CSV table of C-alpha atoms and ligand atoms in Angstrom, one decimal:
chain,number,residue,atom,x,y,z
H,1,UNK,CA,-3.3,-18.9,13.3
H,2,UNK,CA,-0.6,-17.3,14.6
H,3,UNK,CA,2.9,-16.0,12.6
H,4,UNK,CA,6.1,-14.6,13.7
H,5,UNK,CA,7.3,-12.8,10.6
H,6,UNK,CA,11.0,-12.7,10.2
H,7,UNK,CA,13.4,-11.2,7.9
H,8,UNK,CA,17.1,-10.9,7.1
H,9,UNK,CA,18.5,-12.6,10.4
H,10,UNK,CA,21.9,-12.2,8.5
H,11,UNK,CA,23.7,-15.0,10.6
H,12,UNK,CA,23.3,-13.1,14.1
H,13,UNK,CA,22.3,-15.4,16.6
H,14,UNK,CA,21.9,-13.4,20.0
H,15,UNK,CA,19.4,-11.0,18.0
H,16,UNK,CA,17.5,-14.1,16.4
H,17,UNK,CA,17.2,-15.8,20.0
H,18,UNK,CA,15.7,-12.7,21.3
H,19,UNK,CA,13.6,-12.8,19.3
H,20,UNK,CA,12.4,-16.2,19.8
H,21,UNK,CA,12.5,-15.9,23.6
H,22,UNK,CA,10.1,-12.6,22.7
H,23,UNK,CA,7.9,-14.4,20.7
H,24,UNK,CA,7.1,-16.9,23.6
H,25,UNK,CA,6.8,-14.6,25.7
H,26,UNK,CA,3.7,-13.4,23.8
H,27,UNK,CA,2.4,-16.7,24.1
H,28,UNK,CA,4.2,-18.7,20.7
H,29,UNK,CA,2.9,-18.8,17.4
H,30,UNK,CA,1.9,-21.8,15.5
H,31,UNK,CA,5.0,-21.2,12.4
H,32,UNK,CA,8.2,-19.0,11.7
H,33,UNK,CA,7.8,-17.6,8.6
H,34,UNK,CA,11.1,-16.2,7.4
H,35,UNK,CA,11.6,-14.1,4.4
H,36,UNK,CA,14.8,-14.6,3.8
H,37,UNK,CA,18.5,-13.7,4.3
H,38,UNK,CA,19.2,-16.2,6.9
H,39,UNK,CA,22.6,-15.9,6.5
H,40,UNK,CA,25.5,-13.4,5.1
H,41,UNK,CA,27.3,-10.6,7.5
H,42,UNK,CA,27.2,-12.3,11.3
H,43,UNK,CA,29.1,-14.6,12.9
H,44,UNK,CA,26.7,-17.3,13.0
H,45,UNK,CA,25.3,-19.0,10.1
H,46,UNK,CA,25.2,-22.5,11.1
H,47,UNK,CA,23.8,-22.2,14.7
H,48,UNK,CA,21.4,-19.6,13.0
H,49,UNK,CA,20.4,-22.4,10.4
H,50,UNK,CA,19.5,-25.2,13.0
H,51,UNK,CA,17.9,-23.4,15.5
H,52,UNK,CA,15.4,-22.1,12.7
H,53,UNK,CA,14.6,-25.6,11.4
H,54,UNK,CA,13.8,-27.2,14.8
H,55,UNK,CA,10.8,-24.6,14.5
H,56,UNK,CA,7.6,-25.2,12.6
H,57,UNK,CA,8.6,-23.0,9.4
H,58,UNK,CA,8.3,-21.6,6.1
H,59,UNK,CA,11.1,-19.9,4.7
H,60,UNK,CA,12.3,-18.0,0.8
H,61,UNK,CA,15.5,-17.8,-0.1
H,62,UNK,CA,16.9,-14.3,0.0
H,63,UNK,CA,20.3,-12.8,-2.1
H,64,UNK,CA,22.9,-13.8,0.7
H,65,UNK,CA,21.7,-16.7,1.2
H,66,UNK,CA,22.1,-17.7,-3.0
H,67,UNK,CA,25.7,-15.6,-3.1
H,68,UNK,CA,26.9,-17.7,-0.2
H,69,UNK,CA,26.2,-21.2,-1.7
H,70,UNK,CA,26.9,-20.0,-4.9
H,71,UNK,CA,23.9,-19.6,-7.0
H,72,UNK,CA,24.8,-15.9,-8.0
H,73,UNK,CA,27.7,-14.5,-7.8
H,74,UNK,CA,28.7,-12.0,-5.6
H,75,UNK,CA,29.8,-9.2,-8.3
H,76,UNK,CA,26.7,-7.0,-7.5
H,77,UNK,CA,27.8,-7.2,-4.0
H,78,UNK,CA,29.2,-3.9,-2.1
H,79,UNK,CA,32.6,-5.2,-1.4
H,80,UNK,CA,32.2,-5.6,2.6
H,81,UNK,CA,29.1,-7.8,1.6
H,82,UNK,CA,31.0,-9.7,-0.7
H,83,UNK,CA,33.7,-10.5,1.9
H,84,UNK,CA,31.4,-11.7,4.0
H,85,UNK,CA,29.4,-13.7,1.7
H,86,UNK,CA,32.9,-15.6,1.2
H,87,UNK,CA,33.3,-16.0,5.0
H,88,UNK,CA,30.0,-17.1,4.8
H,89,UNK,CA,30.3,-20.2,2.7
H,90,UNK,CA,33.2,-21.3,4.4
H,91,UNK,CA,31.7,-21.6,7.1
H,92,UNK,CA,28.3,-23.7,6.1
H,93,UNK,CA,28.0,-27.9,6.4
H,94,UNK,CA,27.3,-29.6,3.8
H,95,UNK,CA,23.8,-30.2,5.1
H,96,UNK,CA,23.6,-26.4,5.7
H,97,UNK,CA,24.3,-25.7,2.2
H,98,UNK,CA,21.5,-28.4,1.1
H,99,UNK,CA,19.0,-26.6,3.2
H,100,UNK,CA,20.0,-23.0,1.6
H,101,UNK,CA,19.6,-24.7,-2.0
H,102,UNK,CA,15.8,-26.0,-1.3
H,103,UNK,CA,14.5,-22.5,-0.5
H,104,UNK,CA,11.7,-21.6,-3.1
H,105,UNK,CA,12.0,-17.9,-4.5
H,106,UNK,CA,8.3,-17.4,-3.4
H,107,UNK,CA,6.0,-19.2,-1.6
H,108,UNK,CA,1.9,-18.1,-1.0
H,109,UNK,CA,0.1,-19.4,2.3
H,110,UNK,CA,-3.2,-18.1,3.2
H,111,UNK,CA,-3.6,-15.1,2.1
H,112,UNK,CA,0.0,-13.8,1.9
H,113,UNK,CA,2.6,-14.3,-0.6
H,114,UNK,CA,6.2,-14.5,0.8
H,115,UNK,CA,9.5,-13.3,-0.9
H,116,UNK,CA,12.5,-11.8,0.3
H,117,UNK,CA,13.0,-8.7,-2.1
H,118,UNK,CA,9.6,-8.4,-4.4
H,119,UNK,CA,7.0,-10.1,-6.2
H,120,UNK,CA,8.7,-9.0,-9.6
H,121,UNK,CA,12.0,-9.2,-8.5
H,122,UNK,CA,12.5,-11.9,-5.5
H,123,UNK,CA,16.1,-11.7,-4.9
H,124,UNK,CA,17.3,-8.4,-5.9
H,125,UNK,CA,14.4,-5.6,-5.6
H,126,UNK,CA,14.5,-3.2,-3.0
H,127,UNK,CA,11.6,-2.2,-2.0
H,128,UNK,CA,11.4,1.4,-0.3
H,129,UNK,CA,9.3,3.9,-3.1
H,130,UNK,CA,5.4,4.0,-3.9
H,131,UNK,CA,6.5,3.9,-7.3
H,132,UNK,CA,8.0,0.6,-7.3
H,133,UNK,CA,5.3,-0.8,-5.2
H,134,UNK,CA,2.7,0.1,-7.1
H,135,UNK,CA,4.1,-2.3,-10.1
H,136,UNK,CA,4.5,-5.4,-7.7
H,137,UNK,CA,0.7,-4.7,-6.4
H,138,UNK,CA,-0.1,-5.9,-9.4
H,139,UNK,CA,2.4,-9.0,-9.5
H,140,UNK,CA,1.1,-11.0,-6.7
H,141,UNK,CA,-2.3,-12.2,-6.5
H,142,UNK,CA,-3.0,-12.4,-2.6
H,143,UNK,CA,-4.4,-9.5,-0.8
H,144,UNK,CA,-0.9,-9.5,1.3
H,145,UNK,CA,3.0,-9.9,0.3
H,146,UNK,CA,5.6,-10.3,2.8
H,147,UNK,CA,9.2,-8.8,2.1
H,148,UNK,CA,12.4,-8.0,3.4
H,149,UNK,CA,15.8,-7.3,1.9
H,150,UNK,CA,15.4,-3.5,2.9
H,151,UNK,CA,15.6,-4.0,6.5
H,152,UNK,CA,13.4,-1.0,6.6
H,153,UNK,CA,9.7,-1.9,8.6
H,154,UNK,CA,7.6,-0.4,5.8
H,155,UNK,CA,3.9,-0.5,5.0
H,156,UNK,CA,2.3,0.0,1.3
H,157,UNK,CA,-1.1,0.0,0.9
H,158,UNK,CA,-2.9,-0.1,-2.2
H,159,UNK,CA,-6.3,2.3,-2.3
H,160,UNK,CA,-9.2,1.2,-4.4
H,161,UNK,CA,-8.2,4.4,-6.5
H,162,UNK,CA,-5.2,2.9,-7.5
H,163,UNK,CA,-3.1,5.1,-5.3
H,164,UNK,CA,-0.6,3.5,-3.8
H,165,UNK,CA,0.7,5.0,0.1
H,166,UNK,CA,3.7,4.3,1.9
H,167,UNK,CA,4.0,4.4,6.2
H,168,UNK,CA,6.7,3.4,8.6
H,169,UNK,CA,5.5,-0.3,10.0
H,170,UNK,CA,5.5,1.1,14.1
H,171,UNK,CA,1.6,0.5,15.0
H,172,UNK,CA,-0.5,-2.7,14.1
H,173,UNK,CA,-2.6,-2.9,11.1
H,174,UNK,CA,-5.7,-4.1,10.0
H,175,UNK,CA,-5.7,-6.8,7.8
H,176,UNK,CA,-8.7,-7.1,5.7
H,177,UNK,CA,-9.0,-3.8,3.7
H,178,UNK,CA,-6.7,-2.2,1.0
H,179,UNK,CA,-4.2,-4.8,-0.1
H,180,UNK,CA,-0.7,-4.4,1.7
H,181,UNK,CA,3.0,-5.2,1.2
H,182,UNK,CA,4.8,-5.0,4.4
H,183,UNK,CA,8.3,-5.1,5.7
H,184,UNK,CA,8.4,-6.2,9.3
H,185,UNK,CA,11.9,-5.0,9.6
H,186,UNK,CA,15.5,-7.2,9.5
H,187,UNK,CA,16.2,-9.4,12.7
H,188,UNK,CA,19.9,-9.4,12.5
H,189,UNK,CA,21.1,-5.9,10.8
H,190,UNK,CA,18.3,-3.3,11.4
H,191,UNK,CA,18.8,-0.2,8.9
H,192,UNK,CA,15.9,2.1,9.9
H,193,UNK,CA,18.4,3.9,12.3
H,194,UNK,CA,17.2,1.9,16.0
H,195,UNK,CA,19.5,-1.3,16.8
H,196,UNK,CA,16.8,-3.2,18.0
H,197,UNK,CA,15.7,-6.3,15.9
H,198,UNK,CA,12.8,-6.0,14.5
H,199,UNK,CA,9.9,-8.8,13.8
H,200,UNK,CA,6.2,-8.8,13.3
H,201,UNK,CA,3.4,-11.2,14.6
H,202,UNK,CA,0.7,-12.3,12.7
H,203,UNK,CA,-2.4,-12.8,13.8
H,204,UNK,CA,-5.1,-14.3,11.1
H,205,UNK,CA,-8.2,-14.6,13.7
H,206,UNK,CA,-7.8,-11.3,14.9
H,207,UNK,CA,-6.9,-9.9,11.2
H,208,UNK,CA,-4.2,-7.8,12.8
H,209,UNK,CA,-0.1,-7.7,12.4
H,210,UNK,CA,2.0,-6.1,14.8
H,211,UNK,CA,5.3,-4.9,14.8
H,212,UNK,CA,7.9,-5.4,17.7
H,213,UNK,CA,11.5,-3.8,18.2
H,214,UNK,CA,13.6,-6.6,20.9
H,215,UNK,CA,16.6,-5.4,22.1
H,216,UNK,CA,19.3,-7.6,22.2
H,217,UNK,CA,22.7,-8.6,23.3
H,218,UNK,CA,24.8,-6.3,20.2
H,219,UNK,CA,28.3,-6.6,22.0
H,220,UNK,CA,27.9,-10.4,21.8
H,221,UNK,CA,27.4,-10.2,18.1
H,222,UNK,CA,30.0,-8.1,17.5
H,223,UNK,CA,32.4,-9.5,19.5
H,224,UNK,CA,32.2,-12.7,17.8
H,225,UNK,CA,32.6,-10.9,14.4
H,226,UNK,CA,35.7,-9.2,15.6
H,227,UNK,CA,37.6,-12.7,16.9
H,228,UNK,CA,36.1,-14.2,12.8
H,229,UNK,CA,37.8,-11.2,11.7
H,230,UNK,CA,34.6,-10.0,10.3
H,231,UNK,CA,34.7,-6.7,8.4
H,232,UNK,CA,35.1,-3.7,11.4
H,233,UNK,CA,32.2,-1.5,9.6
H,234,UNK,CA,29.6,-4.8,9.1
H,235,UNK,CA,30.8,-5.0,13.0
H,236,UNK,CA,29.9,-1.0,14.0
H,237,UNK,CA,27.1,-0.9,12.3
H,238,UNK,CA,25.0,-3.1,14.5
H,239,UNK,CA,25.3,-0.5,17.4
H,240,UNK,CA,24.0,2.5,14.9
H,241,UNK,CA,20.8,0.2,13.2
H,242,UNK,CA,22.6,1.3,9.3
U,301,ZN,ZN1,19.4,-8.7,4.0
């Protein structure tokens, strides 16, 4: 089988249809798997929404897309995150809302288990230090874990010494030996310093994932955040990857 794994689209539709028209382009994939953060920051929630669920999917739910129907609050929230959540769930149907409140907190499928932030901590954990990831090795019990929420493309492995290592995801890796947690990047708001969107393809037969940076029409985005009135800094920082 083949994946597309995709995180934290963050309501930005010219980056997410990139990276669909890439994925095709590699010849499809059999599902979508998204690990959350559909929504919250761009100017596109509801297109962002439908377009995903005409696709064979799986999907968790990640913080923004809770805060912006109202499952937590958004007090935790940096206060241009905050805003946006509230733009955010003005902006959702009914039906959109519906969808955003079925979304599991985890989900396991194959030999992966899916969340947006960890395995301990599925909405709020970032993960980005060895030291963190070495506890949440040992709180899933597939050989891989999907996450997100950092919108950093990450790899940990975990050595049969118990040492735990962490890589930038840029090369494709072998699935099949140490156990992993990767981060394939965020879609719609890329903080790892490159504006491209980043996704990852998975490929179970050939036991190998592979991580892809898509450029993408930015000005569109942003332009469309600037006529919602949209924050100015959630707006420049699409062209910087912060
Ligand atoms: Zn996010």
């Amino acid at each position: 089988m083949r994946y597309a794994i995709l995180a934290d689209i963050h309501s930005n539709l010219a980056a997410f249809q990139a990276v669909l028209a890439d994925v095709e382009e590699k010849g499809g994939v059999d599902e979508i798997w998204c690990l959350g953060d559909l929504v919250g920051y761009g100017p596109d929630p509801g297109e962002c929404i439908e377009l995903f669920r005409k696709r064979g999917h799986l999907c968790v739910a990640g913080n923004h897309d809770w805060a912006a129907i109202g499952k937590i609050d958004t007090s935790d929230f940096n206060p241009d995150a905050a805003a946006a959540c509230q733009w955010t769930a003005e902006h959702l149907s009914a039906e959109d809302v519906g969808y955003l409140e079925s979304l599991p907190l985890t989900l396991c499928h194959d030999d992966f288990t899916i969340v947006h932030g960890s395995p301990r901590e599925p909405i709020w954990e970032y993960l980005t230090s060895t030291h963190s990831a070495k506890v949440n090795f040992g709180r899933f019990e597939t050989g891989f874990c999907l996450v997100g929420h950092s919108h950093i493309p990450l790899v940990f492995e975990y050595g049969e010494s118990g040492n735990c290592l962490l890589q930038p995801f840029e090369a494709p890796i072998r699935l099949g030996g140490d156990r992993l947690i990767i981060n394939p990047g965020g879609v719609g708001q890329p903080r790892d310093g490159d504006p491209r969107a980043a996704y990852a393809i998975c490929d179970t037969e050939g036991k190998t994932i592979y991580p892809f940076r898509i450029p993408y029409d930015i000005a569109a985005t942003q332009e469309k955040m600037i006529r919602q009135g949209l924050n100015p800094r959630l707006v420049a920082r699409l062209s910087y990857g912060w």
